């Protein structure tokens, strides 16, 4: 079961929910993927031993001028205008290149090879509680997060390490009978643009963390729009419940979005999170609430 925790904007408690969800899965095998590659911070709460790393980026074309006949086919096939043929010159614009490989494939002279343009690093390791953790860290100044998130999602640095656990029904795990897959939790980047879409792609459920304010409602609507576009069911966690108004609640009722949890606005929760504690560290009773939420999500799929 793959659950994306998203919020549309930063500072709503998305990572607080995602990390506590991971720590509440009991005996089920859990993977946690921090897809907020521009500013990953879930490791500050889960404390994994990061012992595996891999450079990541896109394959940029390199043209062998000795073989090139300047036919122009590579420039024609490039929908991003990242390669141009001007007379007897070939120009490559790395900032525009998406590393799709079409130019390499189409070149009739085999004049194009590829080199990895490193955009960041993938890191993984286990936490003390047995969560298989991975994050992507994008180099400062890189324009595109999506290629890093895409690689992170399919990185086998995760599955190579994942401990073989019993099926959930033998182990008292959380998934319903017949479902013995790993629970994968993806912490999404803030916003409602391409990195969020890439994080959501292939997920089974989107958990939307919001707060009951006009800003919260505005951003919630945006991410609900993406989840619906992708055809993925979703539910809502209202954080800082008690502030603002009831417009989020009214919207959820109207849009048919189940409210799966409410976390009240409490000063001691905010202080604990600021000290790097997870919600279930601060308030152990929440483990049961998160476990119930897992089961509710499984029943919605
Ligand atoms: S397709 Fe190959 S041969 Fe043609 S212009 Fe591009 S690099 Fe040169
Ligand atoms: S790899 Fe794709 S995006 Fe990059 S120059 Fe070639 S065709 Fe264009």
PDB file of C-alpha atoms and ligand atoms in Angstrom:
ATOM      1  CA  UNK A   1       0.000   0.000   0.000  1.00  0.00           C
ATOM      2  CA  UNK A   2       1.528   3.323  -1.079  1.00  0.00           C
ATOM      3  CA  UNK A   3       0.355   6.385   0.811  1.00  0.00           C
ATOM      4  CA  UNK A   4       1.426   9.920  -0.132  1.00  0.00           C
ATOM      5  CA  UNK A   5       1.216  12.549   2.597  1.00  0.00           C
ATOM      6  CA  UNK A   6       0.743  15.944   0.923  1.00  0.00           C
ATOM      7  CA  UNK A   7      -0.415  19.365   1.970  1.00  0.00           C
ATOM      8  CA  UNK A   8      -0.196  21.900  -0.828  1.00  0.00           C
ATOM      9  CA  UNK A   9       1.875  24.255   1.311  1.00  0.00           C
ATOM     10  CA  UNK A  10       4.694  24.030   3.804  1.00  0.00           C
ATOM     11  CA  UNK A  11       4.247  24.311   7.550  1.00  0.00           C
ATOM     12  CA  UNK A  12       0.943  22.444   7.876  1.00  0.00           C
ATOM     13  CA  UNK A  13       2.396  19.482   9.782  1.00  0.00           C
ATOM     14  CA  UNK A  14       2.742  17.150   6.789  1.00  0.00           C
ATOM     15  CA  UNK A  15       6.057  15.653   7.941  1.00  0.00           C
ATOM     16  CA  UNK A  16       4.722  15.400  11.503  1.00  0.00           C
ATOM     17  CA  UNK A  17       1.865  13.239  10.228  1.00  0.00           C
ATOM     18  CA  UNK A  18       3.999  11.230   7.772  1.00  0.00           C
ATOM     19  CA  UNK A  19       6.671  10.305  10.331  1.00  0.00           C
ATOM     20  CA  UNK A  20       4.177   9.352  13.019  1.00  0.00           C
ATOM     21  CA  UNK A  21       2.265   7.268  10.493  1.00  0.00           C
ATOM     22  CA  UNK A  22       5.484   5.371   9.741  1.00  0.00           C
ATOM     23  CA  UNK A  23       6.128   4.781  13.444  1.00  0.00           C
ATOM     24  CA  UNK A  24       2.624   3.445  14.046  1.00  0.00           C
ATOM     25  CA  UNK A  25       2.582   0.599  11.535  1.00  0.00           C
ATOM     26  CA  UNK A  26       3.367  -2.081  14.100  1.00  0.00           C
ATOM     27  CA  UNK A  27       4.764  -5.274  12.616  1.00  0.00           C
ATOM     28  CA  UNK A  28       4.070  -4.322   9.020  1.00  0.00           C
ATOM     29  CA  UNK A  29       7.101  -3.713   6.820  1.00  0.00           C
ATOM     30  CA  UNK A  30       7.400   0.057   6.298  1.00  0.00           C
ATOM     31  CA  UNK A  31       9.276   2.145   3.774  1.00  0.00           C
ATOM     32  CA  UNK A  32       9.498   5.893   4.188  1.00  0.00           C
ATOM     33  CA  UNK A  33      10.485   8.027   1.199  1.00  0.00           C
ATOM     34  CA  UNK A  34      11.148  11.727   1.716  1.00  0.00           C
ATOM     35  CA  UNK A  35      10.295  13.156  -1.721  1.00  0.00           C
ATOM     36  CA  UNK A  36      10.781  16.776  -0.624  1.00  0.00           C
ATOM     37  CA  UNK A  37      14.163  16.722  -2.357  1.00  0.00           C
ATOM     38  CA  UNK A  38      14.691  20.502  -2.159  1.00  0.00           C
ATOM     39  CA  UNK A  39      14.494  20.484   1.647  1.00  0.00           C
ATOM     40  CA  UNK A  40      14.217  16.943   3.059  1.00  0.00           C
ATOM     41  CA  UNK A  41      13.688  16.985   6.832  1.00  0.00           C
ATOM     42  CA  UNK A  42      11.984  13.732   7.831  1.00  0.00           C
ATOM     43  CA  UNK A  43      15.396  12.267   8.795  1.00  0.00           C
ATOM     44  CA  UNK A  44      15.566  14.820  11.622  1.00  0.00           C
ATOM     45  CA  UNK A  45      12.593  13.035  13.210  1.00  0.00           C
ATOM     46  CA  UNK A  46      13.208   9.386  12.234  1.00  0.00           C
ATOM     47  CA  UNK A  47      17.029   9.349  12.681  1.00  0.00           C
ATOM     48  CA  UNK A  48      17.936   6.701  10.066  1.00  0.00           C
ATOM     49  CA  UNK A  49      21.522   5.408   9.760  1.00  0.00           C
ATOM     50  CA  UNK A  50      22.150   6.622   6.212  1.00  0.00           C
ATOM     51  CA  UNK A  51      24.671   4.117   4.883  1.00  0.00           C
ATOM     52  CA  UNK A  52      23.847   3.823   1.163  1.00  0.00           C
ATOM     53  CA  UNK A  53      24.250   6.604  -1.377  1.00  0.00           C
ATOM     54  CA  UNK A  54      23.871   7.004  -5.110  1.00  0.00           C
ATOM     55  CA  UNK A  55      24.502  10.003  -7.343  1.00  0.00           C
ATOM     56  CA  UNK A  56      21.468  10.826  -9.429  1.00  0.00           C
ATOM     57  CA  UNK A  57      20.738  13.057 -12.395  1.00  0.00           C
ATOM     58  CA  UNK A  58      19.823  12.952 -16.048  1.00  0.00           C
ATOM     59  CA  UNK A  59      21.681  11.627 -19.073  1.00  0.00           C
ATOM     60  CA  UNK A  60      22.833  14.586 -21.167  1.00  0.00           C
ATOM     61  CA  UNK A  61      23.675  14.061 -24.842  1.00  0.00           C
ATOM     62  CA  UNK A  62      27.288  14.428 -25.979  1.00  0.00           C
ATOM     63  CA  UNK A  63      27.866  14.775 -29.731  1.00  0.00           C
ATOM     64  CA  UNK A  64      30.902  13.337 -31.506  1.00  0.00           C
ATOM     65  CA  UNK A  65      31.531  16.055 -34.111  1.00  0.00           C
ATOM     66  CA  UNK A  66      33.634  13.658 -36.194  1.00  0.00           C
ATOM     67  CA  UNK A  67      30.617  11.409 -36.799  1.00  0.00           C
ATOM     68  CA  UNK A  68      27.917  14.094 -37.050  1.00  0.00           C
ATOM     69  CA  UNK A  69      26.623  14.929 -40.544  1.00  0.00           C
ATOM     70  CA  UNK A  70      24.505  17.845 -39.246  1.00  0.00           C
ATOM     71  CA  UNK A  71      21.323  16.262 -40.571  1.00  0.00           C
ATOM     72  CA  UNK A  72      19.253  17.998 -37.868  1.00  0.00           C
ATOM     73  CA  UNK A  73      17.162  14.928 -36.845  1.00  0.00           C
ATOM     74  CA  UNK A  74      18.169  15.245 -33.190  1.00  0.00           C
ATOM     75  CA  UNK A  75      16.925  18.859 -33.052  1.00  0.00           C
ATOM     76  CA  UNK A  76      13.659  17.888 -34.762  1.00  0.00           C
ATOM     77  CA  UNK A  77      12.889  15.145 -32.244  1.00  0.00           C
ATOM     78  CA  UNK A  78      13.676  17.233 -29.157  1.00  0.00           C
ATOM     79  CA  UNK A  79      10.368  18.604 -27.866  1.00  0.00           C
ATOM     80  CA  UNK A  80      12.198  20.685 -25.256  1.00  0.00           C
ATOM     81  CA  UNK A  81      14.394  22.585 -27.759  1.00  0.00           C
ATOM     82  CA  UNK A  82      17.452  21.488 -25.825  1.00  0.00           C
ATOM     83  CA  UNK A  83      19.530  20.680 -28.910  1.00  0.00           C
ATOM     84  CA  UNK A  84      19.964  22.829 -32.024  1.00  0.00           C
ATOM     85  CA  UNK A  85      21.791  22.358 -35.291  1.00  0.00           C
ATOM     86  CA  UNK A  86      22.906  25.623 -36.871  1.00  0.00           C
ATOM     87  CA  UNK A  87      24.831  25.117 -40.064  1.00  0.00           C
ATOM     88  CA  UNK A  88      27.821  22.986 -39.118  1.00  0.00           C
ATOM     89  CA  UNK A  89      27.405  23.566 -35.392  1.00  0.00           C
ATOM     90  CA  UNK A  90      25.501  21.608 -32.769  1.00  0.00           C
ATOM     91  CA  UNK A  91      24.436  23.371 -29.581  1.00  0.00           C
ATOM     92  CA  UNK A  92      23.177  21.601 -26.442  1.00  0.00           C
ATOM     93  CA  UNK A  93      21.318  23.528 -23.714  1.00  0.00           C
ATOM     94  CA  UNK A  94      21.670  21.425 -20.539  1.00  0.00           C
ATOM     95  CA  UNK A  95      19.138  23.526 -18.569  1.00  0.00           C
ATOM     96  CA  UNK A  96      16.406  22.591 -21.058  1.00  0.00           C
ATOM     97  CA  UNK A  97      17.335  18.918 -21.472  1.00  0.00           C
ATOM     98  CA  UNK A  98      15.042  16.354 -19.757  1.00  0.00           C
ATOM     99  CA  UNK A  99      17.386  13.425 -20.451  1.00  0.00           C
ATOM    100  CA  UNK A 100      14.725  11.591 -22.446  1.00  0.00           C
ATOM    101  CA  UNK A 101      17.268   9.957 -24.773  1.00  0.00           C
ATOM    102  CA  UNK A 102      15.241  10.560 -27.965  1.00  0.00           C
ATOM    103  CA  UNK A 103      18.093  12.355 -29.735  1.00  0.00           C
ATOM    104  CA  UNK A 104      20.515   9.502 -28.993  1.00  0.00           C
ATOM    105  CA  UNK A 105      18.052   6.971 -30.349  1.00  0.00           C
ATOM    106  CA  UNK A 106      17.215   8.851 -33.524  1.00  0.00           C
ATOM    107  CA  UNK A 107      20.738   9.819 -34.615  1.00  0.00           C
ATOM    108  CA  UNK A 108      21.428   7.787 -37.786  1.00  0.00           C
ATOM    109  CA  UNK A 109      25.213   8.162 -37.406  1.00  0.00           C
ATOM    110  CA  UNK A 110      25.379   7.007 -33.750  1.00  0.00           C
ATOM    111  CA  UNK A 111      27.126  10.299 -33.097  1.00  0.00           C
ATOM    112  CA  UNK A 112      25.427  10.900 -29.745  1.00  0.00           C
ATOM    113  CA  UNK A 113      26.514   9.303 -26.498  1.00  0.00           C
ATOM    114  CA  UNK A 114      25.355  10.240 -22.998  1.00  0.00           C
ATOM    115  CA  UNK A 115      26.933  11.376 -19.749  1.00  0.00           C
ATOM    116  CA  UNK A 116      25.348  11.586 -16.324  1.00  0.00           C
ATOM    117  CA  UNK A 117      24.724  15.175 -15.246  1.00  0.00           C
ATOM    118  CA  UNK A 118      24.644  14.816 -11.452  1.00  0.00           C
ATOM    119  CA  UNK A 119      21.727  16.762  -9.920  1.00  0.00           C
ATOM    120  CA  UNK A 120      21.761  15.355  -6.412  1.00  0.00           C
ATOM    121  CA  UNK A 121      22.122  12.257  -4.300  1.00  0.00           C
ATOM    122  CA  UNK A 122      19.857   9.468  -3.035  1.00  0.00           C
ATOM    123  CA  UNK A 123      20.488   8.260   0.506  1.00  0.00           C
ATOM    124  CA  UNK A 124      19.003   5.370   2.439  1.00  0.00           C
ATOM    125  CA  UNK A 125      19.289   3.527   5.723  1.00  0.00           C
ATOM    126  CA  UNK A 126      17.293   1.829   8.447  1.00  0.00           C
ATOM    127  CA  UNK A 127      15.897   3.563  11.501  1.00  0.00           C
ATOM    128  CA  UNK A 128      16.264   2.078  14.974  1.00  0.00           C
ATOM    129  CA  UNK A 129      12.602   1.051  14.826  1.00  0.00           C
ATOM    130  CA  UNK A 130      13.062  -0.831  11.521  1.00  0.00           C
ATOM    131  CA  UNK A 131      11.679   1.702   9.053  1.00  0.00           C
ATOM    132  CA  UNK A 132      13.415   1.414   5.676  1.00  0.00           C
ATOM    133  CA  UNK A 133      14.160   5.080   4.974  1.00  0.00           C
ATOM    134  CA  UNK A 134      15.258   6.922   1.817  1.00  0.00           C
ATOM    135  CA  UNK A 135      15.540  10.540   0.794  1.00  0.00           C
ATOM    136  CA  UNK A 136      16.695  12.546  -2.199  1.00  0.00           C
ATOM    137  CA  UNK A 137      18.849  15.636  -1.774  1.00  0.00           C
ATOM    138  CA  UNK A 138      18.911  18.009  -4.741  1.00  0.00           C
ATOM    139  CA  UNK A 139      22.022  20.079  -5.405  1.00  0.00           C
ATOM    140  CA  UNK A 140      21.575  23.805  -4.734  1.00  0.00           C
ATOM    141  CA  UNK A 141      20.634  25.703  -7.900  1.00  0.00           C
ATOM    142  CA  UNK A 142      19.283  22.700  -9.822  1.00  0.00           C
ATOM    143  CA  UNK A 143      16.134  23.669 -11.729  1.00  0.00           C
ATOM    144  CA  UNK A 144      14.331  20.291 -11.818  1.00  0.00           C
ATOM    145  CA  UNK A 145      13.300  18.117  -8.869  1.00  0.00           C
ATOM    146  CA  UNK A 146      11.219  15.631 -10.847  1.00  0.00           C
ATOM    147  CA  UNK A 147      14.085  13.450 -12.208  1.00  0.00           C
ATOM    148  CA  UNK A 148      15.406  13.008  -8.658  1.00  0.00           C
ATOM    149  CA  UNK A 149      11.981  12.085  -7.264  1.00  0.00           C
ATOM    150  CA  UNK A 150      11.414   9.655 -10.140  1.00  0.00           C
ATOM    151  CA  UNK A 151      14.725   7.888  -9.435  1.00  0.00           C
ATOM    152  CA  UNK A 152      14.095   7.917  -5.679  1.00  0.00           C
ATOM    153  CA  UNK A 153      10.735   6.161  -6.062  1.00  0.00           C
ATOM    154  CA  UNK A 154      12.222   3.288  -8.041  1.00  0.00           C
ATOM    155  CA  UNK A 155      15.588   3.085  -6.270  1.00  0.00           C
ATOM    156  CA  UNK A 156      16.427  -0.481  -5.355  1.00  0.00           C
ATOM    157  CA  UNK A 157      18.641   0.816  -2.535  1.00  0.00           C
ATOM    158  CA  UNK A 158      15.392   0.575  -0.627  1.00  0.00           C
ATOM    159  CA  UNK A 159      14.173  -2.899  -1.506  1.00  0.00           C
ATOM    160  CA  UNK A 160      17.641  -4.473  -1.230  1.00  0.00           C
ATOM    161  CA  UNK A 161      17.673  -3.662   2.439  1.00  0.00           C
ATOM    162  CA  UNK A 162      14.009  -4.236   3.277  1.00  0.00           C
ATOM    163  CA  UNK A 163      13.761  -6.960   5.911  1.00  0.00           C
ATOM    164  CA  UNK A 164      11.635  -9.957   5.026  1.00  0.00           C
ATOM    165  CA  UNK A 165       8.726  -9.819   7.424  1.00  0.00           C
ATOM    166  CA  UNK A 166       5.838 -12.146   7.956  1.00  0.00           C
ATOM    167  CA  UNK A 167       2.625 -11.592   6.109  1.00  0.00           C
ATOM    168  CA  UNK A 168       0.490  -9.028   7.933  1.00  0.00           C
ATOM    169  CA  UNK A 169      -2.091 -11.530   9.019  1.00  0.00           C
ATOM    170  CA  UNK A 170       0.516 -13.682  10.733  1.00  0.00           C
ATOM    171  CA  UNK A 171       2.230 -10.673  12.253  1.00  0.00           C
ATOM    172  CA  UNK A 172      -0.675  -8.594  13.416  1.00  0.00           C
ATOM    173  CA  UNK A 173       0.046  -5.998  10.716  1.00  0.00           C
ATOM    174  CA  UNK A 174      -2.369  -3.433   9.433  1.00  0.00           C
ATOM    175  CA  UNK A 175      -3.305  -4.479   5.936  1.00  0.00           C
ATOM    176  CA  UNK A 176      -6.470  -6.439   5.264  1.00  0.00           C
ATOM    177  CA  UNK A 177      -6.517 -10.173   4.627  1.00  0.00           C
ATOM    178  CA  UNK A 178      -4.823 -11.087   1.365  1.00  0.00           C
ATOM    179  CA  UNK A 179      -2.716  -7.887   1.247  1.00  0.00           C
ATOM    180  CA  UNK A 180       0.845  -8.659   2.262  1.00  0.00           C
ATOM    181  CA  UNK A 181       2.667  -5.817   0.580  1.00  0.00           C
ATOM    182  CA  UNK A 182       4.919  -3.303   2.284  1.00  0.00           C
ATOM    183  CA  UNK A 183       3.439  -0.024   3.493  1.00  0.00           C
ATOM    184  CA  UNK A 184       5.204   2.758   1.603  1.00  0.00           C
ATOM    185  CA  UNK A 185       4.830   6.297   2.917  1.00  0.00           C
ATOM    186  CA  UNK A 186       5.935   9.176   0.699  1.00  0.00           C
ATOM    187  CA  UNK A 187       6.372  12.606   2.219  1.00  0.00           C
ATOM    188  CA  UNK A 188       5.483  14.981  -0.644  1.00  0.00           C
ATOM    189  CA  UNK A 189       7.107  18.344  -1.395  1.00  0.00           C
ATOM    190  CA  UNK A 190       5.027  21.454  -0.635  1.00  0.00           C
ATOM    191  CA  UNK A 191       3.124  23.126  -3.451  1.00  0.00           C
ATOM    192  CA  UNK A 192       0.925  21.800  -6.212  1.00  0.00           C
ATOM    193  CA  UNK A 193       3.267  21.543  -9.176  1.00  0.00           C
ATOM    194  CA  UNK A 194       5.230  18.857 -11.052  1.00  0.00           C
ATOM    195  CA  UNK A 195       7.241  17.472  -8.063  1.00  0.00           C
ATOM    196  CA  UNK A 196       3.989  16.848  -6.178  1.00  0.00           C
ATOM    197  CA  UNK A 197       2.410  15.200  -9.218  1.00  0.00           C
ATOM    198  CA  UNK A 198       5.464  12.930  -9.619  1.00  0.00           C
ATOM    199  CA  UNK A 199       5.350  12.020  -5.911  1.00  0.00           C
ATOM    200  CA  UNK A 200       1.665  11.096  -6.192  1.00  0.00           C
ATOM    201  CA  UNK A 201       2.007   9.103  -9.399  1.00  0.00           C
ATOM    202  CA  UNK A 202       1.564   5.367  -8.715  1.00  0.00           C
ATOM    203  CA  UNK A 203       0.230   5.899  -5.167  1.00  0.00           C
ATOM    204  CA  UNK A 204      -2.822   4.102  -3.785  1.00  0.00           C
ATOM    205  CA  UNK A 205      -3.979   6.841  -1.436  1.00  0.00           C
ATOM    206  CA  UNK A 206      -3.305  10.532  -0.789  1.00  0.00           C
ATOM    207  CA  UNK A 207      -3.463  11.757   2.772  1.00  0.00           C
ATOM    208  CA  UNK A 208      -3.989  15.507   2.703  1.00  0.00           C
ATOM    209  CA  UNK A 209      -2.839  17.447   5.735  1.00  0.00           C
ATOM    210  CA  UNK A 210      -4.437  20.845   6.117  1.00  0.00           C
ATOM    211  CA  UNK A 211      -5.354  23.428   8.717  1.00  0.00           C
ATOM    212  CA  UNK A 212      -8.757  25.068   9.198  1.00  0.00           C
ATOM    213  CA  UNK A 213      -7.842  28.468   7.758  1.00  0.00           C
ATOM    214  CA  UNK A 214      -8.588  30.186   4.427  1.00  0.00           C
ATOM    215  CA  UNK A 215      -4.970  29.501   3.315  1.00  0.00           C
ATOM    216  CA  UNK A 216      -5.305  25.866   4.311  1.00  0.00           C
ATOM    217  CA  UNK A 217      -8.545  25.540   2.343  1.00  0.00           C
ATOM    218  CA  UNK A 218      -7.082  27.205  -0.739  1.00  0.00           C
ATOM    219  CA  UNK A 219      -4.084  24.853  -0.826  1.00  0.00           C
ATOM    220  CA  UNK A 220      -6.182  21.809   0.035  1.00  0.00           C
ATOM    221  CA  UNK A 221      -8.386  22.440  -3.010  1.00  0.00           C
ATOM    222  CA  UNK A 222      -5.328  22.534  -5.253  1.00  0.00           C
ATOM    223  CA  UNK A 223      -3.941  19.186  -4.138  1.00  0.00           C
ATOM    224  CA  UNK A 224      -7.394  17.592  -4.173  1.00  0.00           C
ATOM    225  CA  UNK A 225      -7.544  18.671  -7.827  1.00  0.00           C
ATOM    226  CA  UNK A 226      -4.271  16.838  -8.586  1.00  0.00           C
ATOM    227  CA  UNK A 227      -5.319  13.682  -6.723  1.00  0.00           C
ATOM    228  CA  UNK A 228      -8.604  13.612  -8.665  1.00  0.00           C
ATOM    229  CA  UNK A 229      -6.845  14.218 -11.952  1.00  0.00           C
ATOM    230  CA  UNK A 230      -4.671  11.183 -11.208  1.00  0.00           C
ATOM    231  CA  UNK A 231      -7.700   9.145 -10.074  1.00  0.00           C
ATOM    232  CA  UNK A 232      -6.274   8.440  -6.605  1.00  0.00           C
ATOM    233  CA  UNK A 233      -8.607   8.346  -3.558  1.00  0.00           C
ATOM    234  CA  UNK A 234      -7.805  10.748  -0.761  1.00  0.00           C
ATOM    235  CA  UNK A 235      -8.693  11.691   2.796  1.00  0.00           C
ATOM    236  CA  UNK A 236      -7.940  14.601   5.093  1.00  0.00           C
ATOM    237  CA  UNK A 237      -6.118  15.197   8.369  1.00  0.00           C
ATOM    238  CA  UNK A 238      -6.986  18.523   9.984  1.00  0.00           C
ATOM    239  CA  UNK A 239      -4.000  19.778  11.931  1.00  0.00           C
ATOM    240  CA  UNK A 240      -4.211  22.619  14.463  1.00  0.00           C
ATOM    241  CA  UNK A 241      -7.880  21.858  14.816  1.00  0.00           C
ATOM    242  CA  UNK A 242      -9.623  24.611  16.731  1.00  0.00           C
ATOM    243  CA  UNK A 243      -8.048  27.604  15.025  1.00  0.00           C
ATOM    244  CA  UNK A 244      -9.737  29.369  12.113  1.00  0.00           C
ATOM    245  CA  UNK A 245     -13.224  28.452  10.947  1.00  0.00           C
ATOM    246  CA  UNK A 246     -15.201  25.437   9.706  1.00  0.00           C
ATOM    247  CA  UNK A 247     -14.842  26.134   5.966  1.00  0.00           C
ATOM    248  CA  UNK A 248     -12.422  23.179   5.499  1.00  0.00           C
ATOM    249  CA  UNK A 249     -14.908  20.854   7.144  1.00  0.00           C
ATOM    250  CA  UNK A 250     -17.741  22.155   4.954  1.00  0.00           C
ATOM    251  CA  UNK A 251     -15.629  21.728   1.825  1.00  0.00           C
ATOM    252  CA  UNK A 252     -14.713  18.136   2.789  1.00  0.00           C
ATOM    253  CA  UNK A 253     -18.386  17.283   3.315  1.00  0.00           C
ATOM    254  CA  UNK A 254     -19.352  18.812  -0.013  1.00  0.00           C
ATOM    255  CA  UNK A 255     -16.440  17.176  -1.893  1.00  0.00           C
ATOM    256  CA  UNK A 256     -16.982  13.751  -0.282  1.00  0.00           C
ATOM    257  CA  UNK A 257     -13.563  13.765   1.376  1.00  0.00           C
ATOM    258  CA  UNK A 258     -13.404  11.750   4.596  1.00  0.00           C
ATOM    259  CA  UNK A 259     -11.794  13.526   7.555  1.00  0.00           C
ATOM    260  CA  UNK A 260      -9.602  10.758   8.979  1.00  0.00           C
ATOM    261  CA  UNK A 261      -8.007  12.564  11.922  1.00  0.00           C
ATOM    262  CA  UNK A 262      -8.013  15.844  13.779  1.00  0.00           C
ATOM    263  CA  UNK A 263      -4.946  17.005  15.671  1.00  0.00           C
ATOM    264  CA  UNK A 264      -5.808  19.840  18.052  1.00  0.00           C
ATOM    265  CA  UNK A 265      -3.850  23.069  18.296  1.00  0.00           C
ATOM    266  CA  UNK A 266      -1.819  22.461  21.458  1.00  0.00           C
ATOM    267  CA  UNK A 267       1.229  24.420  22.503  1.00  0.00           C
ATOM    268  CA  UNK A 268       3.049  21.344  23.833  1.00  0.00           C
ATOM    269  CA  UNK A 269       2.706  19.574  20.458  1.00  0.00           C
ATOM    270  CA  UNK A 270       4.230  22.564  18.640  1.00  0.00           C
ATOM    271  CA  UNK A 271       7.062  22.747  21.177  1.00  0.00           C
ATOM    272  CA  UNK A 272       7.786  19.012  20.911  1.00  0.00           C
ATOM    273  CA  UNK A 273       7.883  19.142  17.096  1.00  0.00           C
ATOM    274  CA  UNK A 274      10.232  22.147  17.275  1.00  0.00           C
ATOM    275  CA  UNK A 275      12.559  19.990  19.420  1.00  0.00           C
ATOM    276  CA  UNK A 276      12.613  17.254  16.731  1.00  0.00           C
ATOM    277  CA  UNK A 277      10.089  14.915  18.357  1.00  0.00           C
ATOM    278  CA  UNK A 278       7.445  13.033  16.423  1.00  0.00           C
ATOM    279  CA  UNK A 279       3.799  13.279  17.373  1.00  0.00           C
ATOM    280  CA  UNK A 280       3.816   9.706  18.723  1.00  0.00           C
ATOM    281  CA  UNK A 281       6.859  10.555  20.890  1.00  0.00           C
ATOM    282  CA  UNK A 282       5.028  13.555  22.294  1.00  0.00           C
ATOM    283  CA  UNK A 283       1.691  11.813  22.599  1.00  0.00           C
ATOM    284  CA  UNK A 284       2.023   7.959  22.522  1.00  0.00           C
ATOM    285  CA  UNK A 285      -1.788   7.561  22.441  1.00  0.00           C
ATOM    286  CA  UNK A 286      -1.629   8.756  18.831  1.00  0.00           C
ATOM    287  CA  UNK A 287      -0.119   5.393  17.793  1.00  0.00           C
ATOM    288  CA  UNK A 288      -3.522   3.766  18.176  1.00  0.00           C
ATOM    289  CA  UNK A 289      -5.184   6.600  16.317  1.00  0.00           C
ATOM    290  CA  UNK A 290      -2.723   6.275  13.419  1.00  0.00           C
ATOM    291  CA  UNK A 291      -3.206   2.494  13.367  1.00  0.00           C
ATOM    292  CA  UNK A 292      -6.949   3.008  13.132  1.00  0.00           C
ATOM    293  CA  UNK A 293      -6.365   5.455  10.330  1.00  0.00           C
ATOM    294  CA  UNK A 294      -4.286   2.863   8.402  1.00  0.00           C
ATOM    295  CA  UNK A 295      -7.193   0.457   8.638  1.00  0.00           C
ATOM    296  CA  UNK A 296      -9.665   3.122   7.566  1.00  0.00           C
ATOM    297  CA  UNK A 297      -7.488   3.908   4.545  1.00  0.00           C
ATOM    298  CA  UNK A 298      -7.216   0.209   3.642  1.00  0.00           C
ATOM    299  CA  UNK A 299     -11.025  -0.049   3.819  1.00  0.00           C
ATOM    300  CA  UNK A 300     -11.368   2.878   1.388  1.00  0.00           C
ATOM    301  CA  UNK A 301      -9.217   1.213  -1.315  1.00  0.00           C
TER     302      UNK A 301
HETATM  303  S1  LIG B   1      21.029  13.430 -35.534  1.00  0.00           S
HETATM  304 FE1  LIG B   1      23.188  12.847 -35.249  1.00  0.00          FE
HETATM  305  S2  LIG B   1      24.118  13.241 -37.204  1.00  0.00           S
HETATM  306 FE2  LIG B   1      22.184  14.329 -37.223  1.00  0.00          FE
HETATM  307  S3  LIG B   1      22.682  16.396 -36.510  1.00  0.00           S
HETATM  308 FE3  LIG B   1      22.105  15.211 -34.698  1.00  0.00          FE
HETATM  309  S4  LIG B   1      24.033  14.394 -33.907  1.00  0.00           S
HETATM  310 FE4  LIG B   1      24.432  15.063 -35.988  1.00  0.00          FE
HETATM  311  S1  LIG B   2      17.876  13.943 -24.239  1.00  0.00           S
HETATM  312 FE1  LIG B   2      15.781  14.486 -24.842  1.00  0.00          FE
HETATM  313  S2  LIG B   2      15.505  16.507 -23.947  1.00  0.00           S
HETATM  314 FE2  LIG B   2      17.695  16.155 -23.944  1.00  0.00          FE
HETATM  315  S3  LIG B   2      18.431  17.053 -25.868  1.00  0.00           S
HETATM  316 FE3  LIG B   2      18.001  14.884 -26.273  1.00  0.00          FE
HETATM  317  S4  LIG B   2      15.908  14.844 -27.044  1.00  0.00           S
HETATM  318 FE4  LIG B   2      16.218  16.836 -26.047  1.00  0.00          FE
END
